[in-house]
Amino acid sequence: MADRDPGMSAAPATGGYVGRAVRTLEGRAPIAGAARYSSDFSFPGQLHAAIVRSPHARARILKVDLSGARKVAGVVLAMDGREVAAHLGPIPHYIDPATFGGKSAEVRTMAVDHVWCYGQPVAVVVAADRRTARWAASRVQVAYEVEPAVLTVEDAIAPDAPKVVPGFDDNVIMAVPFRNGDPDAAFARADHVVTTTVRIHRFSTQPIETRCYNAVWEEETESLTLYGTAQNPHPLRHVLAKVLGMPEGRIRVHAPAIGGAFGMKMHGHPEESLVCLLAKLLRRPVKWVESREECLLIGAREQVHHLELALSKEGDLLALRDRFFANTGAPSACPGWGMAFLTGLTMPGPYRVRDIDVTMTALVTNKPSWNAARGYGKEATALALELALDEAARRLGFDPAELRIRNFVPADAFPYASPTGLQYDSGDYAGAVRKAMAAIGWDEWRARQAEGPREGRYLGLGIAYELTPEGGALPGTMVAGYDSSTVRVAPDGSVRVLTGVTTPGTGNPTGIAQIVADELGCPIEWISVVQGDTTTCPYGFGNYSGRSTIVGGGSAALAARAVRAQMEAVAAAMLGVGVQALRLSDGVFDGGDGRSLAFADVAWAAYTRAYDVASCITPPLEAQATFRPPNIRHSPDAEGRINPYPSYSNAAYATVVEVDSATGQVKLLAFAAAHDCGRVINPLLVEGQACGAIAFGLGGALMEEIRFDAGGHQLTRSFMDYVMPRAEDMPGVTLVHHDSPNPDTYMGLKGAGEAGVGGSAAAVVNAVNDALRPFGVAIHDLPLSPARVWAAIHGRSGAAGGAA
Amino acid sequence: MDDLAQSVLVQWRVNGVLHELDVLPGLSLLDVLREQLNLTGTHMGCMTGHCGACTVMIDGRIAKSCIAQAATLPRAEIRTIEGLMGPDGRLSPVQQAFWDEAGFQCGYCAPGMLFSAIELLAETPDPTDAEIDSALAGSLCRCTGYQSLRRAVRAAARALKDPNPD
Amino acid sequence: MSLYPSFARPRTLADAATLLASLASGGVVIAGGQELMPSINQGVLAPEVYVDIGGLAELRGITETPEGRVGIGALTVHRELQTDPRVRAQLPLLAHAATRAGGGRQVHNRGTIGGNLVAQHPLYDIAPPLLALEAEVEWVKGRETVRQPLAAMLADSRHGLGSEAILTRVLVVPMADGLGWAYEKLKASGGAYGSANAAALVKLKEGRVAAVRLVVGAVADRLIDASEAAAALLVGRRFDAEAGAALAGAVSALVAAPLSDAQGPGPWRQAMAGVVAQRALAAAVARAGRG
Ligand code: FES
Ligand code: FES
């Protein structure tokens, strides 16, 4: 903890932007239709790429015939996977399973000889316009020899299963035990053991903006610029350099405004390096815009959990066992598979049980690959635990809230070392549950529920907790825990902040500007925040894991303090007073003796009077700083465990549903959350994040699903099939804060970006199962489509539908 | 009897400016706005009419430009999101309300949400929450969970009723 | 299939019909585009020739025909069905069903009644009420004008997209005063499409069912006209819970080959056919009782 900054958790003395509902600085542009997203960029000579994808889940490629495409007027290039592989190396893994003791598959940009999932790129066509490119792509003839596909977890672990990755001895990319204490003994002495199998389906983040990459070759400098939907511009540059065999210094990645990301725009996607290659070969700009059908290929979250809870008759959770399997699809360089690891690492969530026996098995199958999805596996932890706890409460006759409160890590136990080695910073889980229940009016709903069955109405109340480690750092990967910012004050007093973190559109630039405005004592309107460009911004790791405000804001605050010190020195010299006498607020330095100086005058002096009042500083007014959260621990403890997270936001979710027993439809009547994301910089931003995540959870619990037929062909190809919540589906959300500041971050921040998906989904499932109690059934297979709920009520197990 | 044409001459007034364009049969209005007129404020989210990110106003009524074929609009008055601001560069009251209330996050869905709100409020100055939800039904937002959008529409309704509150 | 299709915008119905008849194949009629464009954009459809009928004045307007029908031009959009005073007064079932169509305001503003019917899409919301209302449709094909029951058109797949015929008008007898009506749409999720829909019309006499029309959609390839089954069960009876349950069972039994798609699996769809039928009828009876 040597680099702990003693001042980090203290708020600055002046200002007053932090904590206020400031509308976003960057929010005007999209409302005016002026925001520029990746696909809005076009360059002289622009060409367009279209990709030919495999219609089979697993097949040998016998022949790729490009002649039909080459005959189409306007086509400038057509290549198959083998030709592309001659130019491009394997894509480095964002998180290599081998780094953590797993197996690493070589991931190529396009299929060579063999296809391992539906939708895998097989050939590419470049033409003068998008329509021609797509037309020509449909003229490419590929001969396949179809092979039996591995689609489910059960398929993948069968002893005679075909190998998804040629050369692997099985389909496991990583298996990790998370074991602590003596779970076997605890199970032996338990009064009750409750088993639950939870099946989480494949669903996906689906931002409304699909991915887009536009690569521009500059002959003059023999360099490449990639404009694109990238959450992590600098790390992507590194990947492109490796794949293309070019120095990083000759590549620029520019990520303009992003129309939602949620993990999907983290890199490792084949199209990133592919368009760069095409631009380099053709020496012209080449652009690829993902279609929605292509976007729906990117999966996430599919897991099966076999849980056992050991409980005493008083309701103490004595031990947890969970054997779980993740169907991560075909190998990918994207960081999606790592979600499964985090699901295990986050066990047993907010509960104080010490004896645990959890085994994670991440499998590859012939479904399309995963990418990271908001929640990053922690949503699955919450779903599995919270569904199992409710099952225990139902079977043993405990009140679900009481059972949780009894077993939580108590508020006075922080910092708390979890049985998997995590170091929880702070929290008051029981308090949050009580707040959420009060906010929704729990007791009144319970009374109404009791009336319900008499009138043929089935109400259900559900509660769930989610612990969401955020701001993660994994050793040996580009998942870094720290980040950097530069703060510059120009001669006119305007302020520019350049950060290594990026925004997926959630408003973090404004949060950072609020912090800097308070640190510099100037109006927020003077500040502009620049992100997402590898040539102008300090080296940084971009956006993931709810880190942008923690490390972006923290580093910007440190840089701003350094610049403020420069300006105070100059101001003090100008006024002939000591620095201690100065007060800075609203852009005015007050000398304490009736005299004052405008911020801009001090800035001007700092630049122009370097041999006079500014001789006490080194110009320009600029500083770069890094914030490295001190509580991340990568040196393994005696058990080999690390703490990759600095912040543990957490929340309680409560909901009331009504189930229509004739149709199986679930209607959300009320929803409340009590949220602990540490110190709140801007309640508008936090509310937006929380409600957005809740919508993800509700959508995942009730409607969103990516389906396949028995042969592994994806059935979900448009928003007609992939149904996401619309305004009518979302109940009003009552959001209450229950914040416990994080002692280890700037001003007590915790992440707010990821929390909520699993907790809200689990609350809905628990509420539905509560409503189903009169029927004596409970469902642990997601999503809770009306057909599935109806089948449970009417005892029609085969009628629930379901595909691979 | 009309001959078959390989391209179609259309005459549109777009955000007040008259354009004569040759458009290819089959192209969506969205493609033509973005690629021929460089009006990139209208967004592509699905091309199948489900997301609403491509919403514009055609002859005074809102429409999804991805599923309006450009060639079928020989003469039209078209307003895109770029045309919502006043000539002085000031945001319209509905836009201002969406900004002030932090209606959006990434803003990619803005065309659908803004135009839906505008058309709703023109007909129903004092909408209920259910009316707001149903007016937004043609559009998807993946960031906000709709709570802030609802609040923004309510604020816009207030702003339109009382343009100069003090 | 063509990368460079051609386009015509005939000025009169006669021109359009002649042109379509002259195109051996590959001519596709387009108006609002709401049905065609998704398939074109996805590359599923690539017509050789578009015949844009959007300019045909003959296809516009909602009028009263000399024989007292409501004549609805094929280019009438959903929005007009929702708001037109004549439709609201004389065909409230249709006006209401139009509000339940998916796609939001944007699609209601451009989607035409003609396009909706010609799509012959089992999930759409306009055909069930029109079939319940025993609507007729008018076609022009070459020089011929054909008038036929909507039921006949829906049963004939040659009248779908790509047909040489142009649907010009829908003709509906105004609903009698006191007729109870309802449109019940059951959605598996917040999307545009129903998993089961039912349109019902009921005439009551002294609290008992005197006549009934019932059409169920979105559960099978084609709409199911359950009117006969409903009449056999219900005429002369009060519509109580027992009658409702019997009706549900009878309607589900009519669904021989239920759809199984993103809107839900077959066995559930089959059961839901009965549920929406029962609910639609209950609502129609309640409305008839009030009126
Ligand atoms: S792009 Fe037009 S509705 Fe999605
Ligand atoms: S604000 Fe991002 S999609 Fe609506």
PDB file of C-alpha atoms in Angstrom, chain A residues 15 34 74 109 117 218 226 320 331 569 623 662:
ATOM      1  CA  GLY A  15     -16.340  23.951  -5.977  1.00  0.00           C
ATOM      2  CA  ALA A  34     -24.341  16.375 -34.416  1.00  0.00           C
ATOM      3  CA  GLY A  74     -17.364  -2.281 -58.667  1.00  0.00           C
ATOM      4  CA  THR A 109      -9.143 -13.559 -38.561  1.00  0.00           C
ATOM      5  CA  CYS A 117     -19.103 -21.899 -35.643  1.00  0.00           C
ATOM      6  CA  GLU A 218      -1.728   6.994 -45.222  1.00  0.00           C
ATOM      7  CA  LEU A 226      -8.594   2.923 -37.583  1.00  0.00           C
ATOM      8  CA  LEU A 320     -21.843 -23.807  -0.701  1.00  0.00           C
ATOM      9  CA  PRO A 331     -12.713 -19.748 -29.263  1.00  0.00           C
ATOM     10  CA  ALA A 569       2.194  29.595  -7.209  1.00  0.00           C
ATOM     11  CA  ALA A 623       0.248  17.747 -15.747  1.00  0.00           C
ATOM     12  CA  ALA A 662     -53.871 -18.755 -18.144  1.00  0.00           C
TER      13      ALA A 662
END
